[in-house]
PDB file of C-alpha atoms and ligand atoms in Angstrom:
ATOM      1  CA  MET A  43     -20.067  37.320   6.724  1.00 53.00           C
ATOM      2  CA  LEU A  44     -18.498  38.441   9.469  1.00 58.00           C
ATOM      3  CA  ARG A  45     -20.361  39.060  12.733  1.00 85.00           C
ATOM      4  CA  LEU A  46     -18.095  39.259  15.078  1.00 96.00           C
ATOM      5  CA  ASP A  47     -17.132  41.984  17.905  1.00 96.00           C
ATOM      6  CA  TRP A  48     -13.499  42.432  17.201  1.00 97.00           C
ATOM      7  CA  ARG A  49     -11.329  42.038  13.937  1.00 97.00           C
ATOM      8  CA  THR A  50      -7.717  40.826  14.381  1.00 98.00           C
ATOM      9  CA  PRO A  51      -5.620  43.657  13.400  1.00 97.00           C
ATOM     10  CA  ASP A  52      -3.143  42.814  10.446  1.00 97.00           C
ATOM     11  CA  SER A  53       0.007  42.776  12.830  1.00 97.00           C
ATOM     12  CA  TRP A  54      -1.260  39.593  14.337  1.00 98.00           C
ATOM     13  CA  ALA A  55      -0.872  38.122  10.819  1.00 98.00           C
ATOM     14  CA  THR A  56       2.325  38.807  10.253  1.00 97.00           C
ATOM     15  CA  ALA A  57       3.760  38.454  13.590  1.00 98.00           C
ATOM     16  CA  VAL A  58       2.349  34.897  13.380  1.00 98.00           C
ATOM     17  CA  LEU A  59       3.899  33.983   9.836  1.00 98.00           C
ATOM     18  CA  ALA A  60       7.404  34.387  11.683  1.00 97.00           C
ATOM     19  CA  ASP A  61       7.189  31.217  12.922  1.00 98.00           C
ATOM     20  CA  PRO A  62       5.410  28.921  10.279  1.00 97.00           C
ATOM     21  CA  LEU A  63       6.228  25.692  11.670  1.00 98.00           C
ATOM     22  CA  ALA A  64       5.024  26.854  15.338  1.00 98.00           C
ATOM     23  CA  LEU A  65       2.057  27.998  13.911  1.00 98.00           C
ATOM     24  CA  LEU A  66       1.100  25.489  11.168  1.00 98.00           C
ATOM     25  CA  SER A  67       1.485  22.405  14.334  1.00 98.00           C
ATOM     26  CA  ASP A  68      -0.967  24.436  16.579  1.00 97.00           C
ATOM     27  CA  HIS A  69      -3.219  24.763  13.731  1.00 97.00           C
ATOM     28  CA  ALA A  70      -3.027  20.591  13.407  1.00 98.00           C
ATOM     29  CA  HIS A  71      -4.324  20.639  16.967  1.00 98.00           C
ATOM     30  CA  CYS A  72      -6.975  22.643  16.723  1.00 97.00           C
ATOM     31  CA  GLU A  73      -8.492  20.563  13.215  1.00 97.00           C
ATOM     32  CA  LEU A  74      -8.281  17.930  15.729  1.00 97.00           C
ATOM     33  CA  LYS A  75     -10.226  19.608  18.594  1.00 96.00           C
ATOM     34  CA  ALA A  76     -12.377  20.224  16.063  1.00 96.00           C
ATOM     35  CA  ALA A  77     -13.009  17.028  14.957  1.00 98.00           C
ATOM     36  CA  SER A  78     -13.552  16.121  18.351  1.00 96.00           C
ATOM     37  CA  ALA A  79     -16.156  18.545  19.605  1.00 95.00           C
ATOM     38  CA  VAL A  80     -17.882  17.877  16.140  1.00 97.00           C
ATOM     39  CA  GLN A  81     -18.411  13.858  17.550  1.00 98.00           C
ATOM     40  CA  SER A  82     -18.884  14.910  21.407  1.00 96.00           C
ATOM     41  CA  LEU A  83     -22.175  16.946  19.925  1.00 96.00           C
ATOM     42  CA  ILE A  84     -22.967  13.798  18.522  1.00 97.00           C
ATOM     43  CA  VAL A  85     -22.215  11.590  20.815  1.00 97.00           C
ATOM     44  CA  THR A  86     -23.866  14.115  23.820  1.00 94.00           C
ATOM     45  CA  TYR A  87     -27.537  14.151  21.574  1.00 95.00           C
ATOM     46  CA  PRO A  88     -27.326  11.426  19.347  1.00 97.00           C
ATOM     47  CA  ASP A  89     -31.334  11.740  19.308  1.00 96.00           C
ATOM     48  CA  ARG A  90     -31.171  15.248  17.432  1.00 96.00           C
ATOM     49  CA  GLN A  91     -31.503  13.831  14.130  1.00 97.00           C
ATOM     50  CA  ALA A  92     -30.538  17.278  12.272  1.00 96.00           C
ATOM     51  CA  LEU A  93     -27.241  17.651  14.199  1.00 98.00           C
ATOM     52  CA  VAL A  94     -26.168  14.115  13.413  1.00 98.00           C
ATOM     53  CA  GLN A  95     -26.728  13.937   9.825  1.00 97.00           C
ATOM     54  CA  LYS A  96     -24.960  17.646   9.115  1.00 96.00           C
ATOM     55  CA  LEU A  97     -22.123  16.842  11.985  1.00 97.00           C
ATOM     56  CA  GLY A  98     -20.949  13.602  10.799  1.00 98.00           C
ATOM     57  CA  PRO A  99     -19.841  15.046   7.253  1.00 97.00           C
ATOM     58  CA  MET A 100     -17.878  17.785   9.606  1.00 97.00           C
ATOM     59  CA  ALA A 101     -15.707  15.919  11.664  1.00 97.00           C
ATOM     60  CA  VAL A 102     -14.245  13.633   8.319  1.00 98.00           C
ATOM     61  CA  GLU A 103     -13.749  17.060   6.456  1.00 97.00           C
ATOM     62  CA  GLU A 104     -11.923  18.565  10.388  1.00 98.00           C
ATOM     63  CA  MET A 105      -9.831  15.585  10.022  1.00 98.00           C
ATOM     64  CA  GLN A 106      -9.086  15.755   6.390  1.00 98.00           C
ATOM     65  CA  HIS A 107      -8.208  19.589   7.567  1.00 97.00           C
ATOM     66  CA  PHE A 108      -5.932  17.952  10.435  1.00 98.00           C
ATOM     67  CA  ASN A 109      -4.370  15.767   7.285  1.00 98.00           C
ATOM     68  CA  GLN A 110      -3.818  18.567   4.995  1.00 98.00           C
ATOM     69  CA  VAL A 111      -2.167  20.390   7.808  1.00 98.00           C
ATOM     70  CA  VAL A 112      -0.121  17.360   8.616  1.00 98.00           C
ATOM     71  CA  GLU A 113       1.525  17.071   4.983  1.00 98.00           C
ATOM     72  CA  VAL A 114       2.505  20.546   5.088  1.00 98.00           C
ATOM     73  CA  VAL A 115       4.800  19.971   8.523  1.00 98.00           C
ATOM     74  CA  ALA A 116       5.981  16.794   6.855  1.00 98.00           C
ATOM     75  CA  GLY A 117       7.032  18.190   3.833  1.00 98.00           C
ATOM     76  CA  ARG A 118       8.754  20.573   5.593  1.00 97.00           C
ATOM     77  CA  GLY A 119      10.457  18.077   7.404  1.00 98.00           C
ATOM     78  CA  HIS A 120       8.797  18.261  10.246  1.00 98.00           C
ATOM     79  CA  SER A 121       6.611  16.565  12.569  1.00 97.00           C
ATOM     80  CA  LEU A 122       3.700  18.302  15.176  1.00 97.00           C
ATOM     81  CA  ARG A 123       4.721  19.649  18.649  1.00 97.00           C
ATOM     82  CA  ALA A 124       3.058  19.089  21.631  1.00 97.00           C
ATOM     83  CA  ALA A 125      -0.670  20.035  22.379  1.00 95.00           C
ATOM     84  CA  ARG A 126      -0.953  23.065  24.619  1.00 94.00           C
ATOM     85  CA  PRO A 127      -4.031  23.950  26.371  1.00 94.00           C
ATOM     86  CA  SER A 128      -6.537  26.495  25.142  1.00 95.00           C
ATOM     87  CA  PRO A 129      -7.243  29.837  26.891  1.00 96.00           C
ATOM     88  CA  TYR A 130      -9.831  30.698  23.740  1.00 97.00           C
ATOM     89  CA  ALA A 131     -11.543  27.272  24.388  1.00 94.00           C
ATOM     90  CA  GLU A 132     -11.671  27.073  27.809  1.00 94.00           C
ATOM     91  CA  GLY A 133     -12.513  30.977  27.783  1.00 95.00           C
ATOM     92  CA  LEU A 134     -15.602  30.387  25.133  1.00 95.00           C
ATOM     93  CA  GLY A 135     -16.515  26.932  27.722  1.00 91.00           C
ATOM     94  CA  LYS A 136     -17.226  29.372  30.653  1.00 91.00           C
ATOM     95  CA  ALA A 137     -19.248  31.289  28.478  1.00 91.00           C
ATOM     96  CA  ALA A 138     -21.584  28.312  27.992  1.00 88.00           C
ATOM     97  CA  ARG A 139     -24.856  28.584  30.350  1.00 85.00           C
ATOM     98  CA  GLN A 140     -25.177  24.373  31.976  1.00 78.00           C
ATOM     99  CA  GLY A 141     -28.687  22.634  31.584  1.00 75.00           C
ATOM    100  CA  ARG A 142     -29.122  20.148  28.800  1.00 70.00           C
ATOM    101  CA  GLN A 143     -31.031  22.644  26.228  1.00 69.00           C
ATOM    102  CA  HIS A 144     -29.198  25.817  27.194  1.00 84.00           C
ATOM    103  CA  LEU A 145     -26.070  23.859  26.894  1.00 90.00           C
ATOM    104  CA  MET A 146     -26.943  22.433  23.129  1.00 94.00           C
ATOM    105  CA  LEU A 147     -27.720  25.949  21.470  1.00 95.00           C
ATOM    106  CA  ASP A 148     -24.762  27.794  23.536  1.00 95.00           C
ATOM    107  CA  ARG A 149     -22.085  24.728  22.234  1.00 95.00           C
ATOM    108  CA  LEU A 150     -23.622  25.148  18.686  1.00 96.00           C
ATOM    109  CA  LEU A 151     -23.341  28.482  18.928  1.00 96.00           C
ATOM    110  CA  VAL A 152     -19.550  28.892  20.171  1.00 95.00           C
ATOM    111  CA  ALA A 153     -18.718  26.327  17.557  1.00 96.00           C
ATOM    112  CA  GLY A 154     -20.317  28.643  15.051  1.00 96.00           C
ATOM    113  CA  LEU A 155     -17.881  31.436  16.493  1.00 96.00           C
ATOM    114  CA  ILE A 156     -15.025  29.244  16.385  1.00 96.00           C
ATOM    115  CA  GLU A 157     -15.410  28.881  12.787  1.00 96.00           C
ATOM    116  CA  GLU A 158     -16.400  32.633  12.636  1.00 96.00           C
ATOM    117  CA  ARG A 159     -12.901  33.359  14.050  1.00 97.00           C
ATOM    118  CA  SER A 160     -10.779  31.059  12.093  1.00 96.00           C
ATOM    119  CA  TYR A 161     -12.150  31.992   8.933  1.00 96.00           C
ATOM    120  CA  GLU A 162     -11.763  35.963   9.978  1.00 97.00           C
ATOM    121  CA  ARG A 163      -7.372  33.897  10.787  1.00 97.00           C
ATOM    122  CA  PHE A 164      -7.215  32.189   7.714  1.00 97.00           C
ATOM    123  CA  GLU A 165      -8.303  34.884   5.901  1.00 97.00           C
ATOM    124  CA  LEU A 166      -5.615  37.380   7.231  1.00 98.00           C
ATOM    125  CA  LEU A 167      -2.691  35.001   7.060  1.00 98.00           C
ATOM    126  CA  ALA A 168      -3.612  33.868   3.011  1.00 98.00           C
ATOM    127  CA  GLU A 169      -3.480  37.645   2.520  1.00 98.00           C
ATOM    128  CA  HIS A 170       0.253  38.241   4.164  1.00 98.00           C
ATOM    129  CA  ALA A 171       1.798  34.372   3.655  1.00 98.00           C
ATOM    130  CA  GLU A 172       4.159  35.192   1.389  1.00 97.00           C
ATOM    131  CA  ASP A 173       5.129  31.289   1.115  1.00 97.00           C
ATOM    132  CA  GLY A 174       2.845  30.277  -1.857  1.00 97.00           C
ATOM    133  CA  GLU A 175       1.950  26.898  -0.301  1.00 97.00           C
ATOM    134  CA  LEU A 176       0.901  28.545   3.060  1.00 98.00           C
ATOM    135  CA  LYS A 177      -1.471  30.970   1.331  1.00 97.00           C
ATOM    136  CA  HIS A 178      -2.789  28.367  -0.906  1.00 97.00           C
ATOM    137  CA  LEU A 179      -3.235  26.286   2.729  1.00 97.00           C
ATOM    138  CA  TYR A 180      -5.042  29.416   4.540  1.00 97.00           C
ATOM    139  CA  ARG A 181      -7.925  30.486   1.376  1.00 97.00           C
ATOM    140  CA  ASP A 182      -8.298  26.811   1.063  1.00 96.00           C
ATOM    141  CA  LEU A 183      -9.270  26.059   4.660  1.00 95.00           C
ATOM    142  CA  MET A 184     -11.005  29.223   5.009  1.00 95.00           C
ATOM    143  CA  VAL A 185     -13.999  28.423   2.377  1.00 93.00           C
ATOM    144  CA  SER A 186     -14.342  25.369   4.847  1.00 94.00           C
ATOM    145  CA  GLU A 187     -14.753  27.394   7.826  1.00 93.00           C
ATOM    146  CA  ALA A 188     -17.250  29.810   6.474  1.00 93.00           C
ATOM    147  CA  ARG A 189     -19.480  26.581   5.624  1.00 95.00           C
ATOM    148  CA  HIS A 190     -18.705  25.141   8.564  1.00 96.00           C
ATOM    149  CA  ARG A 191     -20.344  28.552   9.935  1.00 95.00           C
ATOM    150  CA  ARG A 192     -23.459  28.324   8.116  1.00 95.00           C
ATOM    151  CA  LEU A 193     -23.733  24.682   8.746  1.00 96.00           C
ATOM    152  CA  PHE A 194     -23.548  25.137  12.564  1.00 97.00           C
ATOM    153  CA  ALA A 195     -26.305  27.989  12.482  1.00 94.00           C
ATOM    154  CA  LEU A 196     -28.517  25.986   9.959  1.00 96.00           C
ATOM    155  CA  VAL A 197     -28.245  22.638  12.825  1.00 97.00           C
ATOM    156  CA  ALA A 198     -29.606  25.485  15.794  1.00 97.00           C
ATOM    157  CA  ARG A 199     -32.363  26.478  13.427  1.00 96.00           C
ATOM    158  CA  ASN A 200     -34.378  23.202  14.028  1.00 97.00           C
ATOM    159  CA  TYR A 201     -34.391  23.474  17.664  1.00 96.00           C
ATOM    160  CA  TYR A 202     -34.747  27.257  18.373  1.00 96.00           C
ATOM    161  CA  SER A 203     -36.215  29.865  17.119  1.00 96.00           C
ATOM    162  CA  ARG A 204     -34.375  32.454  15.220  1.00 95.00           C
ATOM    163  CA  ALA A 205     -34.954  35.016  17.910  1.00 96.00           C
ATOM    164  CA  GLU A 206     -33.642  33.001  20.597  1.00 95.00           C
ATOM    165  CA  ILE A 207     -30.622  32.509  18.103  1.00 95.00           C
ATOM    166  CA  GLU A 208     -30.273  35.864  17.503  1.00 95.00           C
ATOM    167  CA  LYS A 209     -29.783  37.031  21.586  1.00 95.00           C
ATOM    168  CA  ARG A 210     -27.945  34.048  22.828  1.00 95.00           C
ATOM    169  CA  GLU A 211     -25.545  34.668  19.828  1.00 95.00           C
ATOM    170  CA  GLY A 212     -25.539  38.892  20.249  1.00 95.00           C
ATOM    171  CA  GLU A 213     -24.409  37.819  24.147  1.00 95.00           C
ATOM    172  CA  LEU A 214     -21.702  34.960  23.172  1.00 96.00           C
ATOM    173  CA  ARG A 215     -20.105  36.801  20.494  1.00 96.00           C
ATOM    174  CA  ALA A 216     -19.918  39.745  22.964  1.00 97.00           C
ATOM    175  CA  ALA A 217     -17.752  37.133  25.297  1.00 97.00           C
ATOM    176  CA  GLU A 218     -15.973  35.688  22.781  1.00 97.00           C
ATOM    177  CA  ALA A 219     -14.082  38.973  21.808  1.00 97.00           C
ATOM    178  CA  ALA A 220     -13.784  39.589  25.081  1.00 97.00           C
ATOM    179  CA  VAL A 221     -11.751  36.840  25.604  1.00 97.00           C
ATOM    180  CA  ILE A 222      -9.637  36.824  22.316  1.00 98.00           C
ATOM    181  CA  SER A 223      -8.819  40.075  22.740  1.00 97.00           C
ATOM    182  CA  ALA A 224      -7.582  40.064  26.003  1.00 97.00           C
ATOM    183  CA  LEU A 225      -5.254  37.004  25.362  1.00 98.00           C
ATOM    184  CA  PRO A 226      -1.476  37.349  25.232  1.00 97.00           C
ATOM    185  CA  PHE A 227       0.505  37.701  22.271  1.00 98.00           C
ATOM    186  CA  GLU A 228       1.593  33.825  20.884  1.00 97.00           C
ATOM    187  CA  VAL A 229       1.936  31.957  17.277  1.00 98.00           C
ATOM    188  CA  ARG A 230      -1.129  30.256  17.870  1.00 97.00           C
ATOM    189  CA  MET A 231      -4.385  30.180  16.196  1.00 97.00           C
ATOM    190  CA  HIS A 232      -5.977  31.461  18.878  1.00 97.00           C
ATOM    191  CA  SER A 233      -3.829  34.002  20.188  1.00 98.00           C
ATOM    192  CA  GLY A 234      -4.148  37.578  21.471  1.00 98.00           C
ATOM    193  CA  PRO A 235      -3.248  40.868  19.514  1.00 97.00           C
ATOM    194  CA  VAL A 236       0.659  42.234  19.487  1.00 96.00           C
ATOM    195  CA  PRO A 237       1.243  44.682  22.406  1.00 89.00           C
ATOM    196  CA  MET A 238       1.574  47.695  21.179  1.00 82.00           C
ATOM    197  CA  PRO A 239       5.182  49.161  21.229  1.00 77.00           C
ATOM    198  CA  VAL A 240       5.661  51.596  24.160  1.00 71.00           C
ATOM    199  CA  HIS A 241       6.391  55.361  22.639  1.00 68.00           C
ATOM    200  CA  ASP A 242       7.973  57.682  24.494  1.00 58.00           C
ATOM    201  CA  ASP A 243       6.242  60.353  25.314  1.00 55.00           C
ATOM    202  CA  PRO A 244       7.569  63.310  24.441  1.00 53.00           C
ATOM    203  CA  ASN A 245       5.379  65.775  26.994  1.00 55.00           C
ATOM    204  CA  SER A 246       5.083  63.365  29.969  1.00 45.00           C
ATOM    205  CA  HIS A 247       7.202  64.887  33.083  1.00 42.00           C
ATOM    206  CA  ALA A 248       8.986  61.169  34.094  1.00 40.00           C
ATOM    207  CA  GLY A 249      11.846  61.690  34.644  1.00 36.00           C
ATOM    208  CA  VAL A 250      11.820  65.479  35.754  1.00 33.00           C
ATOM    209  CA  GLY A 251      13.991  65.874  38.780  1.00 33.00           C
ATOM    210  CA  GLU A 252      16.810  63.243  38.058  1.00 32.00           C
ATOM    211  CA  CYS A 253      19.153  66.179  36.903  1.00 33.00           C
ATOM    212  CA  ALA A 254      18.185  68.333  39.743  1.00 32.00           C
TER     213      ALA A 254
HETATM  214 FE1  FE2 B 657     -11.044  22.627  10.136  1.00 59.49          FE
HETATM  215 FE1  FE2 B 658     -14.664  23.981  10.889  1.00 59.49          FE
END
């Protein structure tokens, strides 16, 4: 199913799993933001019946995900940390076109891409988590995000031609890849890759002359 233009390396998953509470707290805020993004689409386009009927249950489900993550955090004796601005969401927001009709398509496609990126990352996290509870959580959520991705595509098909969707989706997929691959690495769901270690180049001439 994955049609992302940039794949998250496995090293990202092992690095974020080193601080599970920071990751879980950021993840809980992501679920909360997903619920409010879906509600905001309904508030903006209340006359689009297919959109309202498909996205209403999704808003409920994102809040269930939020509660699931909060339960895991609470079960470990912690509370959520403060929410932080998301440069990922900000970057994707800038890629969306303005104007009511264009904006609706772009918002649906961007939301679908975020679901797809979440699916990709949950799959990696489920694969690399050694903690059974986290492995189960990520595998469970992975399935839902794949379904949400398909739902956003279905809603878009009610209002736009397949050709228009495919063209714009290709452009936004490239924008999403450019945004996330350029983000700095942090322990959060939508961060960039772990920087590659810098190896000394034995053929480098740097330092030549220092002994002179
Ligand atoms: Fe979710
Ligand atoms: Fe979702």
